[in-house]
Coordinates of C-alpha atoms in Angstrom, one line a residue:
Chain A
M1 CA -0.1 0.0 -0.1
G2 CA 1.2 3.5 -0.3
R3 CA 0.1 7.2 -0.4
L4 CA -2.2 7.0 -3.5
T5 CA -4.0 3.6 -2.8
D6 CA -4.5 4.0 1.0
G7 CA -8.1 4.3 1.7
I8 CA -9.2 2.9 -1.6
K9 CA -11.6 0.0 -0.9
L10 CA -13.9 -2.3 -2.9
D11 CA -17.1 -0.5 -3.6
T12 CA -20.1 -1.6 -1.4
T13 CA -22.4 -1.5 -4.5
E14 CA -22.0 -3.3 -7.8
M15 CA -21.3 -1.3 -11.0
R16 CA -24.4 -2.5 -12.7
A17 CA -26.7 -1.2 -9.9
A18 CA -24.9 2.2 -9.9
Y19 CA -25.2 2.3 -13.7
C20 CA -28.8 1.3 -13.9
A21 CA -29.6 4.0 -11.1
A22 CA -27.8 6.7 -13.2
L23 CA -29.9 5.8 -16.1
I24 CA -33.0 5.7 -14.2
E25 CA -32.3 9.1 -12.9
K26 CA -31.6 10.6 -16.5
A27 CA -34.6 8.8 -17.9
R28 CA -37.0 10.3 -15.4
T29 CA -36.5 13.7 -17.2
D30 CA -35.5 12.5 -20.6
K31 CA -38.4 10.5 -22.1
R32 CA -36.5 9.7 -25.1
I33 CA -34.5 7.1 -23.3
I34 CA -35.2 3.5 -24.2
V35 CA -33.6 0.3 -22.7
V36 CA -32.9 -2.5 -25.3
D37 CA -31.6 -5.7 -24.1
A38 CA -30.7 -9.1 -25.6
D39 CA -31.6 -11.6 -22.9
V40 CA -29.0 -10.4 -20.3
R41 CA -31.0 -7.7 -18.5
H42 CA -30.7 -9.8 -15.3
S43 CA -26.8 -9.9 -15.9
V44 CA -26.2 -6.3 -17.0
G45 CA -28.5 -5.1 -14.3
T46 CA -31.3 -3.1 -16.2
E47 CA -34.2 -4.9 -14.4
P48 CA -35.0 -1.9 -12.2
F49 CA -35.4 0.3 -15.3
Y50 CA -38.2 -2.1 -16.5
A51 CA -39.8 -1.9 -13.2
E52 CA -40.0 1.8 -13.2
F53 CA -40.6 2.2 -17.0
P54 CA -42.4 -0.9 -18.1
D55 CA -43.1 0.7 -21.5
R56 CA -39.7 1.8 -22.3
G57 CA -37.8 -1.4 -21.8
I58 CA -37.4 -3.9 -24.7
N59 CA -36.0 -7.3 -24.3
C60 CA -35.5 -8.6 -27.7
G61 CA -34.4 -12.1 -26.8
I62 CA -31.0 -13.6 -28.1
M63 CA -30.8 -11.6 -31.2
E64 CA -28.1 -8.9 -31.0
A65 CA -28.1 -8.0 -34.7
Q66 CA -31.9 -7.4 -34.5
A67 CA -31.5 -5.4 -31.3
V68 CA -28.8 -3.0 -32.9
G69 CA -30.7 -2.6 -36.0
M70 CA -34.1 -2.1 -34.1
S71 CA -32.4 0.3 -32.0
A72 CA -30.9 2.3 -35.0
G73 CA -34.5 2.3 -36.6
M74 CA -35.9 3.6 -33.2
S75 CA -33.5 6.4 -33.1
E76 CA -34.7 7.6 -36.3
T77 CA -38.0 8.4 -34.8
G78 CA -36.5 10.6 -32.2
L79 CA -35.9 8.0 -29.3
V80 CA -32.5 7.4 -27.6
P81 CA -31.8 3.7 -27.2
F82 CA -29.4 2.2 -24.8
F83 CA -28.6 -1.2 -26.0
H84 CA -26.9 -3.6 -23.6
A85 CA -25.1 -6.9 -23.9
F86 CA -21.8 -8.6 -23.0
G87 CA -19.0 -6.6 -24.5
V88 CA -18.3 -9.3 -27.1
F89 CA -21.7 -9.6 -28.2
A90 CA -22.3 -5.7 -28.2
T91 CA -19.5 -4.8 -30.5
R92 CA -17.6 -7.9 -32.2
R93 CA -20.8 -10.0 -33.1
V94 CA -22.7 -7.0 -34.4
F95 CA -19.9 -4.8 -35.9
D96 CA -21.5 -4.5 -39.3
Q97 CA -24.7 -3.5 -37.7
I98 CA -23.0 -0.9 -35.6
F99 CA -21.1 0.4 -38.6
L100 CA -24.0 0.5 -41.2
S101 CA -27.2 0.3 -39.4
C102 CA -26.2 3.0 -37.0
A103 CA -23.0 5.1 -37.6
Y104 CA -22.9 5.2 -41.4
Q105 CA -26.4 6.7 -41.6
D106 CA -25.8 9.1 -38.6
L107 CA -28.3 7.4 -36.1
N108 CA -28.3 7.8 -32.4
V109 CA -27.6 4.5 -30.6
K110 CA -25.8 3.9 -27.3
I111 CA -24.0 0.7 -26.9
I112 CA -23.2 -0.6 -23.4
G113 CA -20.7 -3.6 -23.3
A114 CA -20.6 -5.3 -20.1
D115 CA -17.7 -7.5 -18.7
P116 CA -14.6 -5.8 -20.2
G117 CA -11.7 -8.0 -20.7
V118 CA -10.6 -10.1 -17.6
T119 CA -13.7 -9.1 -15.7
A120 CA -15.6 -11.7 -17.7
A121 CA -13.5 -14.1 -15.5
S122 CA -15.3 -17.5 -15.2
N123 CA -17.3 -17.0 -18.5
G124 CA -13.9 -17.4 -20.3
G125 CA -12.5 -16.9 -23.7
T126 CA -15.9 -16.9 -25.8
H127 CA -17.1 -14.0 -23.5
M128 CA -13.9 -12.0 -22.9
P129 CA -13.7 -8.7 -25.0
F130 CA -10.0 -7.7 -25.6
E131 CA -10.7 -6.0 -28.8
D132 CA -14.0 -4.0 -28.4
I133 CA -12.4 -0.9 -27.9
G134 CA -10.3 -1.4 -31.1
L135 CA -13.3 -2.2 -33.2
M136 CA -15.3 0.8 -31.7
R137 CA -12.4 3.2 -32.5
L138 CA -12.6 2.2 -36.1
V139 CA -16.2 3.5 -36.2
P140 CA -16.1 7.1 -37.7
G141 CA -17.6 9.6 -35.1
S142 CA -17.7 7.1 -32.3
V143 CA -17.2 7.9 -28.6
I144 CA -15.8 5.5 -26.1
I145 CA -16.1 5.8 -22.4
E146 CA -14.5 3.2 -19.8
P147 CA -15.2 4.4 -16.2
A148 CA -12.8 3.4 -13.6
D149 CA -15.5 3.1 -11.0
A150 CA -19.3 3.7 -10.4
A151 CA -18.9 7.6 -9.7
M152 CA -18.7 8.4 -13.5
Y153 CA -21.9 6.9 -14.5
R154 CA -23.9 10.0 -13.9
T155 CA -21.7 11.9 -16.2
A156 CA -21.4 9.0 -18.8
V157 CA -25.2 8.5 -19.0
A158 CA -26.0 12.2 -19.1
Y159 CA -23.4 12.7 -22.0
M160 CA -24.7 9.8 -24.0
A161 CA -28.3 10.8 -23.7
D162 CA -27.5 14.5 -24.4
N163 CA -25.0 14.2 -27.3
Y164 CA -26.1 12.6 -30.7
G165 CA -24.2 9.7 -32.0
V166 CA -22.9 6.2 -31.5
H167 CA -21.4 5.9 -28.1
Y168 CA -19.9 3.0 -26.5
L169 CA -19.8 2.6 -22.7
R170 CA -17.6 -0.3 -21.5
T171 CA -18.4 -1.1 -18.1
S172 CA -17.8 -3.8 -15.5
R173 CA -20.9 -5.1 -13.8
R174 CA -19.5 -6.2 -10.6
K175 CA -18.1 -4.5 -7.4
T176 CA -14.9 -2.6 -8.4
M177 CA -12.2 -0.6 -6.5
R178 CA -13.7 2.7 -5.6
I179 CA -11.4 5.4 -6.5
Y180 CA -13.6 8.4 -6.7
P181 CA -15.9 10.0 -4.0
D182 CA -19.7 10.3 -4.7
G183 CA -20.3 13.4 -6.8
A184 CA -16.8 13.6 -8.3
E185 CA -16.7 15.7 -11.4
F186 CA -15.8 14.5 -14.8
T187 CA -15.8 15.9 -18.3
V188 CA -15.9 13.4 -21.2
G189 CA -13.1 13.8 -23.4
K190 CA -10.8 15.2 -20.4
A191 CA -8.5 12.9 -18.5
N192 CA -8.4 13.0 -14.7
M193 CA -5.0 13.4 -13.2
L194 CA -5.0 11.4 -10.1
S195 CA -1.3 11.8 -9.1
D196 CA 1.2 14.3 -10.6
G197 CA 4.8 13.5 -11.2
G198 CA 7.6 14.2 -13.8
D199 CA 9.5 10.9 -14.2
V200 CA 6.9 8.9 -16.0
C201 CA 3.1 9.2 -16.9
L202 CA 1.0 6.1 -16.5
I203 CA -2.3 6.4 -18.5
A204 CA -4.9 3.7 -17.7
S205 CA -8.6 3.1 -18.2
G206 CA -11.2 1.1 -16.3
I207 CA -9.8 -1.5 -13.8
M208 CA -6.2 -0.5 -14.7
V209 CA -6.5 2.9 -13.2
Y210 CA -6.4 1.2 -9.6
E211 CA -3.5 -0.9 -11.0
A212 CA -1.7 2.3 -12.1
L213 CA -2.1 3.9 -8.8
K214 CA -0.7 0.9 -7.1
A215 CA 2.2 1.0 -9.5
A216 CA 2.7 4.6 -8.7
D217 CA 2.8 3.9 -5.1
M218 CA 5.6 1.1 -5.7
L219 CA 7.6 3.4 -8.0
E220 CA 7.4 6.1 -5.5
G221 CA 9.2 3.7 -3.0
R222 CA 11.9 3.3 -5.7
G223 CA 12.2 7.1 -5.9
I224 CA 10.4 7.5 -9.1
R225 CA 7.5 10.0 -9.3
A226 CA 4.8 9.0 -11.7
R227 CA 2.0 11.0 -12.9
V228 CA -1.3 8.9 -13.3
L229 CA -4.0 9.7 -15.7
D230 CA -7.4 8.3 -15.8
M231 CA -8.2 8.3 -19.5
H232 CA -11.8 7.3 -19.0
T233 CA -12.7 8.7 -22.5
I234 CA -10.5 6.6 -25.0
K235 CA -12.0 8.3 -27.9
P236 CA -11.8 11.2 -28.4
V237 CA -8.4 10.6 -26.4
D238 CA -7.4 13.6 -24.5
R239 CA -4.7 15.0 -26.8
E240 CA -3.7 17.7 -24.5
A241 CA -3.2 15.6 -21.6
V242 CA -1.2 13.1 -23.6
L243 CA 1.1 15.9 -25.0
A244 CA 1.5 17.5 -21.6
A245 CA 2.6 14.0 -20.3
A246 CA 5.1 13.8 -23.1
R247 CA 6.5 17.2 -22.5
D248 CA 6.5 16.9 -18.6
C249 CA 7.5 13.3 -18.1
G250 CA 9.1 12.2 -21.5
A251 CA 8.1 8.6 -20.8
I252 CA 4.5 7.2 -21.0
V253 CA 3.3 3.8 -20.1
T254 CA -0.3 2.9 -21.1
A255 CA -2.3 0.3 -19.1
E256 CA -5.7 -1.3 -20.5
N257 CA -7.6 -4.5 -19.8
H258 CA -7.6 -5.0 -23.6
N259 CA -5.5 -6.1 -26.6
A260 CA -2.5 -3.7 -26.4
T261 CA -3.2 -3.2 -30.2
G262 CA -6.1 -1.0 -31.1
G263 CA -7.1 0.3 -27.9
L264 CA -5.9 3.1 -25.4
G265 CA -2.1 2.3 -26.1
S266 CA -2.6 2.7 -29.8
A267 CA -4.6 5.9 -29.4
V268 CA -1.8 7.4 -27.2
C269 CA 0.8 6.3 -29.5
E270 CA -1.1 7.7 -32.6
V271 CA -1.2 11.2 -31.0
L272 CA 2.5 11.1 -30.1
S273 CA 4.0 9.7 -33.1
E274 CA 2.5 12.5 -35.2
T275 CA 3.6 15.3 -32.7
L276 CA 5.9 14.7 -30.0
P277 CA 7.5 11.2 -29.9
V278 CA 8.7 9.8 -26.6
P279 CA 9.3 6.3 -25.3
V280 CA 6.0 4.4 -24.7
E281 CA 5.4 1.0 -23.1
R282 CA 2.0 -0.5 -23.7
V283 CA 0.6 -2.7 -20.9
G284 CA -2.1 -4.9 -22.3
V285 CA -3.0 -8.2 -23.7
K286 CA -0.6 -9.5 -26.3
E287 CA -1.8 -11.5 -29.2
S288 CA -4.0 -13.8 -27.0
F289 CA -7.5 -14.9 -26.6
G290 CA -9.2 -14.8 -23.2
E291 CA -9.7 -18.0 -21.0
V292 CA -11.4 -18.8 -17.7
G293 CA -10.2 -18.0 -14.2
T294 CA -10.6 -15.5 -11.4
Q295 CA -10.1 -12.0 -12.3
D296 CA -7.0 -12.0 -10.1
Y297 CA -5.6 -15.0 -12.0
L298 CA -6.3 -13.5 -15.3
Q299 CA -4.8 -10.1 -14.6
K300 CA -1.6 -12.1 -13.9
R301 CA -2.0 -14.5 -16.7
F302 CA -2.0 -11.5 -19.1
G303 CA 0.3 -9.2 -17.4
L304 CA -2.3 -6.7 -16.4
T305 CA -1.1 -5.9 -12.8
A306 CA 0.6 -3.0 -10.9
D307 CA 3.8 -5.1 -11.1
N308 CA 3.7 -5.2 -14.9
I309 CA 3.0 -1.5 -15.1
A310 CA 5.9 -0.5 -12.7
A311 CA 8.2 -2.8 -14.6
A312 CA 7.0 -1.1 -18.0
A313 CA 7.7 2.3 -16.3
E314 CA 11.2 1.4 -15.2
K315 CA 12.1 0.2 -18.8
C316 CA 10.4 3.2 -20.4
I317 CA 12.3 5.7 -18.0
A318 CA 15.6 3.7 -19.1
R319 CA 14.7 4.1 -22.7
K320 CA 14.2 7.9 -22.0
R321 CA 17.6 8.1 -20.5
Q322 CA 19.2 6.3 -23.4
K323 CA 18.0 9.0 -25.9
Chain B
M1 CA -57.0 2.8 -57.8
D2 CA -57.0 4.1 -61.2
K3 CA -55.3 1.2 -62.8
K4 CA -54.2 3.0 -66.1
A5 CA -52.6 5.9 -64.2
T6 CA -50.6 3.4 -61.9
M7 CA -49.6 1.4 -65.1
K8 CA -48.4 4.6 -66.6
A9 CA -46.5 5.6 -63.3
A10 CA -44.8 2.1 -63.6
A11 CA -43.8 2.7 -67.2
E12 CA -42.4 6.1 -66.3
I13 CA -40.3 4.7 -63.4
R14 CA -39.0 1.9 -65.6
K15 CA -38.1 4.4 -68.4
L16 CA -36.4 6.9 -65.9
C17 CA -34.5 3.9 -64.4
I18 CA -33.3 2.5 -67.6
D19 CA -32.2 6.1 -68.7
E20 CA -30.5 6.7 -65.3
L21 CA -28.5 3.4 -65.6
A22 CA -27.7 4.2 -69.1
A23 CA -26.3 7.5 -68.1
A24 CA -24.0 5.8 -65.6
G25 CA -23.1 3.2 -68.3
Y26 CA -23.8 0.3 -66.0
G27 CA -25.8 -0.8 -63.0
H28 CA -28.1 -3.3 -61.1
I29 CA -30.7 -3.4 -63.8
G30 CA -32.2 -6.9 -63.0
G31 CA -33.4 -6.2 -59.5
S32 CA -34.3 -2.6 -60.2
M33 CA -36.7 -3.8 -62.9
S34 CA -38.4 -6.4 -60.9
I35 CA -39.6 -3.9 -58.3
C36 CA -40.6 -1.1 -60.8
D37 CA -44.3 -2.1 -60.5
I38 CA -44.3 -2.6 -56.8
L39 CA -42.9 1.0 -56.2
A40 CA -45.3 2.4 -58.6
V41 CA -48.3 1.1 -56.7
L42 CA -46.7 2.1 -53.3
Y43 CA -46.0 5.7 -54.4
T44 CA -49.2 6.2 -56.3
D45 CA -51.9 4.3 -54.4
I46 CA -50.6 3.2 -50.9
L47 CA -48.3 5.6 -49.3
D48 CA -49.2 8.6 -47.1
I49 CA -46.3 11.0 -48.0
D50 CA -45.6 14.5 -49.0
P51 CA -42.7 15.0 -51.4
K52 CA -42.6 18.6 -49.9
D53 CA -42.2 17.4 -46.5
P54 CA -40.1 14.3 -46.6
K55 CA -39.3 14.3 -43.0
D56 CA -42.7 14.4 -41.5
P57 CA -42.6 12.1 -38.5
D58 CA -46.2 10.9 -39.2
R59 CA -45.3 9.9 -42.8
D60 CA -45.2 6.3 -44.2
Y61 CA -41.6 5.0 -44.4
V62 CA -40.1 2.9 -47.0
V63 CA -36.9 1.0 -46.4
L64 CA -35.4 -0.8 -49.5
S65 CA -33.5 -3.3 -47.8
K66 CA -32.1 -4.7 -51.1
G67 CA -30.3 -1.5 -51.3
H68 CA -28.4 -2.2 -54.6
C69 CA -31.7 -1.5 -56.4
G70 CA -31.5 2.2 -55.2
P71 CA -31.7 3.3 -59.0
A72 CA -35.3 2.1 -59.2
L73 CA -36.2 3.9 -56.0
Y74 CA -34.5 7.1 -57.1
A75 CA -36.3 7.0 -60.4
T76 CA -39.7 6.7 -58.3
L77 CA -38.7 9.7 -56.0
A78 CA -37.8 11.8 -59.0
Y79 CA -41.0 10.8 -60.7
K80 CA -43.0 11.9 -57.6
G81 CA -41.1 15.3 -57.4
Y82 CA -38.6 14.8 -54.6
F83 CA -35.9 16.0 -56.8
D84 CA -35.3 16.9 -60.5
K85 CA -35.2 14.2 -63.0
E86 CA -32.0 15.6 -64.3
M87 CA -30.3 14.6 -61.0
L88 CA -30.8 10.8 -62.1
H89 CA -28.0 11.3 -64.7
T90 CA -25.5 11.8 -61.7
L91 CA -26.0 8.3 -60.5
N92 CA -22.7 7.0 -59.1
Q93 CA -20.6 9.9 -60.2
G94 CA -18.1 11.4 -57.5
G95 CA -20.0 13.7 -55.1
T96 CA -23.5 12.5 -56.3
S97 CA -26.6 12.7 -54.2
L98 CA -27.5 9.2 -55.8
P99 CA -25.1 6.6 -54.7
S100 CA -25.6 2.9 -56.1
H101 CA -26.9 2.0 -52.7
C102 CA -29.5 3.9 -50.8
D103 CA -28.3 6.7 -48.6
R104 CA -30.7 8.6 -46.2
L105 CA -27.9 11.3 -45.7
K106 CA -27.6 12.1 -49.4
T107 CA -31.0 11.7 -51.2
P108 CA -34.3 13.4 -50.4
G109 CA -37.0 10.9 -49.9
I110 CA -34.7 8.1 -48.8
D111 CA -35.8 7.0 -45.3
I112 CA -32.9 4.5 -44.3
S113 CA -29.6 3.6 -45.7
T114 CA -29.1 0.2 -46.9
G115 CA -26.7 -2.0 -48.9
S116 CA -25.4 -4.5 -46.3
L117 CA -28.1 -7.1 -47.0
G118 CA -30.2 -8.4 -44.2
Q119 CA -30.3 -5.2 -42.1
G120 CA -33.2 -3.3 -43.4
L121 CA -35.9 -5.3 -41.9
S122 CA -34.4 -4.7 -38.3
L123 CA -34.2 -1.1 -39.2
G124 CA -37.7 -0.8 -40.2
S125 CA -38.8 -2.7 -37.3
G126 CA -37.3 -0.1 -35.0
V127 CA -39.0 2.6 -36.9
A128 CA -42.3 0.7 -36.4
M129 CA -41.6 0.2 -32.8
G130 CA -40.6 3.9 -32.4
K131 CA -43.7 4.9 -34.0
L132 CA -45.9 2.7 -31.7
I133 CA -44.1 4.0 -28.6
Q134 CA -44.8 7.6 -29.4
G135 CA -48.1 7.1 -30.8
R136 CA -47.2 8.4 -34.2
K137 CA -49.1 7.6 -37.4
G138 CA -47.7 6.1 -40.5
R139 CA -46.6 2.4 -41.6
V140 CA -43.3 1.0 -42.5
Y141 CA -43.0 -0.8 -45.8
V142 CA -39.8 -2.9 -46.1
I143 CA -38.8 -4.3 -49.4
V144 CA -36.5 -7.3 -49.2
G145 CA -35.2 -9.4 -51.9
D146 CA -35.7 -13.3 -52.0
G147 CA -32.1 -13.9 -52.2
E148 CA -31.5 -11.5 -49.2
L149 CA -33.8 -13.6 -47.2
Q150 CA -30.9 -16.0 -46.9
E151 CA -29.5 -13.6 -44.3
G152 CA -30.4 -15.0 -40.9
Q153 CA -30.9 -11.5 -39.4
N154 CA -34.2 -11.2 -41.5
W155 CA -35.7 -14.1 -39.4
E156 CA -34.7 -12.5 -36.2
A157 CA -36.4 -9.4 -37.2
V158 CA -39.6 -11.3 -38.2
Q159 CA -39.7 -13.0 -34.8
F160 CA -39.4 -9.7 -33.1
I161 CA -42.0 -8.3 -35.4
A162 CA -44.4 -11.1 -34.7
H163 CA -43.9 -11.2 -30.8
R164 CA -44.4 -7.4 -30.6
C165 CA -47.3 -7.4 -33.0
L166 CA -45.9 -4.6 -34.8
E167 CA -49.2 -4.0 -36.8
N168 CA -47.6 -0.9 -38.6
I169 CA -45.1 -2.9 -40.7
V170 CA -45.6 -4.6 -44.2
I171 CA -42.8 -6.8 -45.5
I172 CA -42.6 -7.0 -49.3
V173 CA -40.7 -9.7 -50.8
D174 CA -39.4 -9.1 -54.2
N175 CA -39.4 -12.9 -55.2
N176 CA -37.6 -12.7 -58.5
R177 CA -36.1 -16.1 -57.8
R178 CA -32.7 -15.0 -58.7
Q179 CA -29.6 -13.6 -56.9
L180 CA -26.3 -12.4 -58.0
D181 CA -24.9 -15.8 -58.9
G182 CA -27.9 -17.4 -60.5
Y183 CA -31.2 -18.9 -59.3
T184 CA -32.0 -18.9 -55.8
E185 CA -33.3 -22.3 -56.2
D186 CA -29.9 -23.7 -57.2
I187 CA -27.6 -21.7 -54.8
C188 CA -29.6 -22.2 -51.6
K189 CA -33.1 -23.2 -51.6
T190 CA -35.5 -20.8 -49.9
F191 CA -38.6 -23.2 -49.7
D192 CA -42.1 -22.0 -49.2
Y193 CA -41.9 -18.2 -48.0
K194 CA -45.7 -18.0 -47.3
R195 CA -45.5 -20.9 -44.9
K196 CA -42.3 -19.6 -43.5
F197 CA -43.6 -16.2 -42.6
E198 CA -46.8 -17.9 -41.2
S199 CA -44.9 -20.2 -39.1
F200 CA -43.0 -17.3 -37.7
G201 CA -46.2 -15.8 -36.6
I202 CA -47.1 -13.3 -39.2
H203 CA -49.7 -13.0 -42.0
A204 CA -48.6 -13.7 -45.7
F205 CA -50.0 -13.1 -48.8
E206 CA -49.0 -13.8 -52.4
A207 CA -49.3 -11.5 -55.4
D208 CA -48.2 -11.2 -59.0
G209 CA -45.6 -8.4 -58.6
H210 CA -46.1 -7.2 -62.0
D211 CA -49.9 -6.8 -61.9
V212 CA -50.6 -3.3 -60.3
C213 CA -54.1 -4.4 -59.3
D214 CA -53.1 -7.4 -57.5
I215 CA -50.0 -5.6 -55.8
C216 CA -52.4 -3.0 -54.6
D217 CA -55.0 -5.4 -53.3
K218 CA -52.5 -7.3 -51.4
L219 CA -50.7 -4.4 -49.9
T220 CA -54.0 -2.9 -48.8
L221 CA -55.0 -6.2 -47.1
A222 CA -51.5 -6.5 -45.3
A223 CA -51.8 -3.0 -44.0
K224 CA -55.1 -3.9 -42.6
T225 CA -54.2 -7.2 -41.0
G226 CA -51.2 -6.2 -39.0
P227 CA -47.7 -7.6 -39.3
A228 CA -47.7 -9.1 -42.6
A229 CA -45.6 -10.1 -45.5
V230 CA -46.5 -10.0 -49.2
I231 CA -44.6 -12.2 -51.5
M232 CA -44.6 -10.3 -54.9
N233 CA -43.8 -13.0 -57.6
T234 CA -41.7 -11.0 -59.8
E235 CA -39.1 -11.5 -62.8
K236 CA -35.6 -10.2 -62.6
G237 CA -35.2 -7.6 -65.4
H238 CA -39.0 -7.5 -66.0
G239 CA -40.1 -4.9 -68.6
C240 CA -36.5 -4.0 -69.8
S241 CA -36.1 -5.9 -73.1
F242 CA -32.3 -6.4 -73.0
A243 CA -32.5 -7.5 -69.4
E244 CA -35.1 -10.1 -69.8
I245 CA -32.7 -13.0 -70.4
P246 CA -32.2 -16.2 -68.6
G247 CA -28.4 -15.5 -68.1
F248 CA -26.6 -13.0 -65.8
N249 CA -28.7 -9.8 -65.4
H250 CA -27.9 -8.7 -61.8
Y251 CA -25.5 -6.1 -63.0
M252 CA -25.2 -5.1 -66.7
V253 CA -23.1 -2.7 -68.8
I254 CA -25.8 -0.6 -70.6
S255 CA -25.1 1.5 -73.9
R256 CA -27.3 4.4 -74.9
E257 CA -28.6 2.5 -77.8
M258 CA -29.7 -0.4 -75.7
A259 CA -31.5 2.1 -73.4
D260 CA -33.3 3.9 -76.1
E261 CA -34.5 0.6 -77.6
A262 CA -35.6 -0.6 -74.1
I263 CA -37.4 2.6 -73.4
A264 CA -39.3 2.5 -76.7
E265 CA -40.3 -1.2 -75.9
V266 CA -41.8 -0.1 -72.4
D267 CA -44.0 2.5 -74.4
R268 CA -45.0 -0.2 -76.9
R269 CA -45.9 -2.6 -74.2
L270 CA -47.9 0.0 -72.2
E271 CA -50.1 0.8 -75.2
E272 CA -50.6 -2.8 -75.7
S273 CA -51.6 -3.3 -72.1
Y274 CA -53.9 -0.3 -72.1
G275 CA -55.8 -2.0 -74.9
Q276 CA -56.1 -5.1 -72.5
A277 CA -57.1 -3.1 -69.6
D278 CA -59.9 -1.5 -71.3

C-alpha cells in the first residue's frame, strides 16, 4: 500500500446497480431514453429500469443483430436507445450493424458492453472482450468511455443521452475498487489526473486505473515520481493531456484491460507519433484470446497488474535516458 | 386505384430507371426492374407521404433493404417530385446525391440507408416500434429480396415483429427467384416463403408482382391485417427488353442504344396493355 492507494476499498455497490440507477435518474427527465436488451438484462442489471418504466424497456431475446438494427431504426423516430449486452456480443458480433445500421447513417444509438476483458472471469474466452475498443475506435464519429468506478456513471449516461451519435460505454458489472468519492466531477474527453509526477506518466482506463495507482505507489518507493491519468474517454482521447505528459515526463506507460493493439495504447501512440514522440510502453493483452479464471488470476496471466505497469515504467524511463 | 394511371407510373419509373442506368453506363438493372411495378403502386396508391415534407414524422416509411436497387427507387422519387429528374443522370458519379446503394443522408426521400443485405428489416422494425411507442401515425414498408432472405438477421427481425405485434409494418418480398450468382433455387433453396412467414407468426399473402391491381389489393390487405408479408412473384429484369434474359442480369453494362430501344419497348408494351385493360 502507499500514499495513492491507502483508503481505496472495494465498492459496496455493484457497478451494474450504480449504472442502472444513473440511467433511471436521467430517464425520469429524458423521456426519449429506451432500454434495449438481448436476454441479459438480469446480468447487466437493467431490471430496475423495466420496473420503473415498463413501456420503455425492450428485451429482444437472443438476437443482437436485430437489437442493434432495431435500436437504430427507433432512433430515427427521435428515441434514444441504450443497447446492452456482454462486450463481445455488443461489439464484435454486431460490428457491421453498428457500422452501417447506426454510424454510417448518422443514427443515435448507445451501446453498453459489459464484462470488459478479464472481468468476464469464469465466462472465459468466448465472453472476454479484448478487442471491443479497437473495433469501436474504427467507427467514424464514435465516442468510447470506460469508467474506472461507479462515480462516473451519472456523467457518462448524461453525456450519452444529451449528445447525438454512436457511443460505447465499456463497463464492468461487478463491484470494483472505488477510487472517486460520490459526486466527483468528470468531463467526457478530459483525462483525470490522479497523481502528478515528472518521471513517467501512467495512462490507464477502467480497472487498470487502480493498478496504475498501485504501480505509482510502488515506483514512489523506488524514488520514481509518476503522473497517473485516468483516460476514461478513450475516444476522443485527451490529446492535450497526452502531449502534456510527453512534455513533462518524457516517458509514457499505457495500461488497459484490452489487447495492447487497437485500444488506449494505440490511441496514445497515434497522438505522440505525429506530434511529440517519446518512449511508450504498452501494458495490455499481447496477441492472446481470453480464458477462464478469477479476475486476479487472469490479470497475472495476461500481465495486467501493478507489477507489470511498474516494470514497464522502469523500462520506459531507461529508454528515455538512453535517448 | 386508377389502374391505367398506376400502369403509366410504372412505365415512367421503368423508363427513368433505364435512362438513369444508361447515363452511368452500368448498374443493377435486374433487381431494379423487378420492383418497378411495386414501387409504382406504393408511391401512387398506398403511401401517405408528401414530397414537400419528406421528414414528416407521421409519414409512411419505405426501407429498400435490397439497397443495390436504389436506382429504381431514385427513379420513383424523381417521378414523384422529390428532386429533379436531371439528377438521375448523376448516378454513381463522384460527389453525387444518388449513390448505387440507398443513403438517407444524401438523397431526399430515402428514409433509411441500406446496402449490407439483411439489415433493412431490423431498421424498419425499429422505426415501426418507435412510431408505436410515441403514438405516431404511419406505416413502414420494407422491401427485401428473396435472395436477401438467406441472411439470418431477417428471421430475427420477423420473430421480433411477430412477438411485438408490430401492426404498422408490411414486409414486401421481391421474389424474383434470382440472386447475383444465379437462381436462388440452385444456390440455396428458400422453400415456401408464405409458410415460413406464417410459421414465424405473421400473416402472408402472395401477389403477381407485375400486376398493379393484385399488388395494390394485397398491400392494402396486408396493411389492414397487421404484421404481414406480401410475397411478390416477379421476374428479374422484367419490362426491360435487354435484361429479360435467362443469363446473368444482376448487373449489366448498358449503352445508350440499348437503353433507347428498351425505353421505346416500355412505351409499346404500355400501349398494348392499355388495350387489354379497357
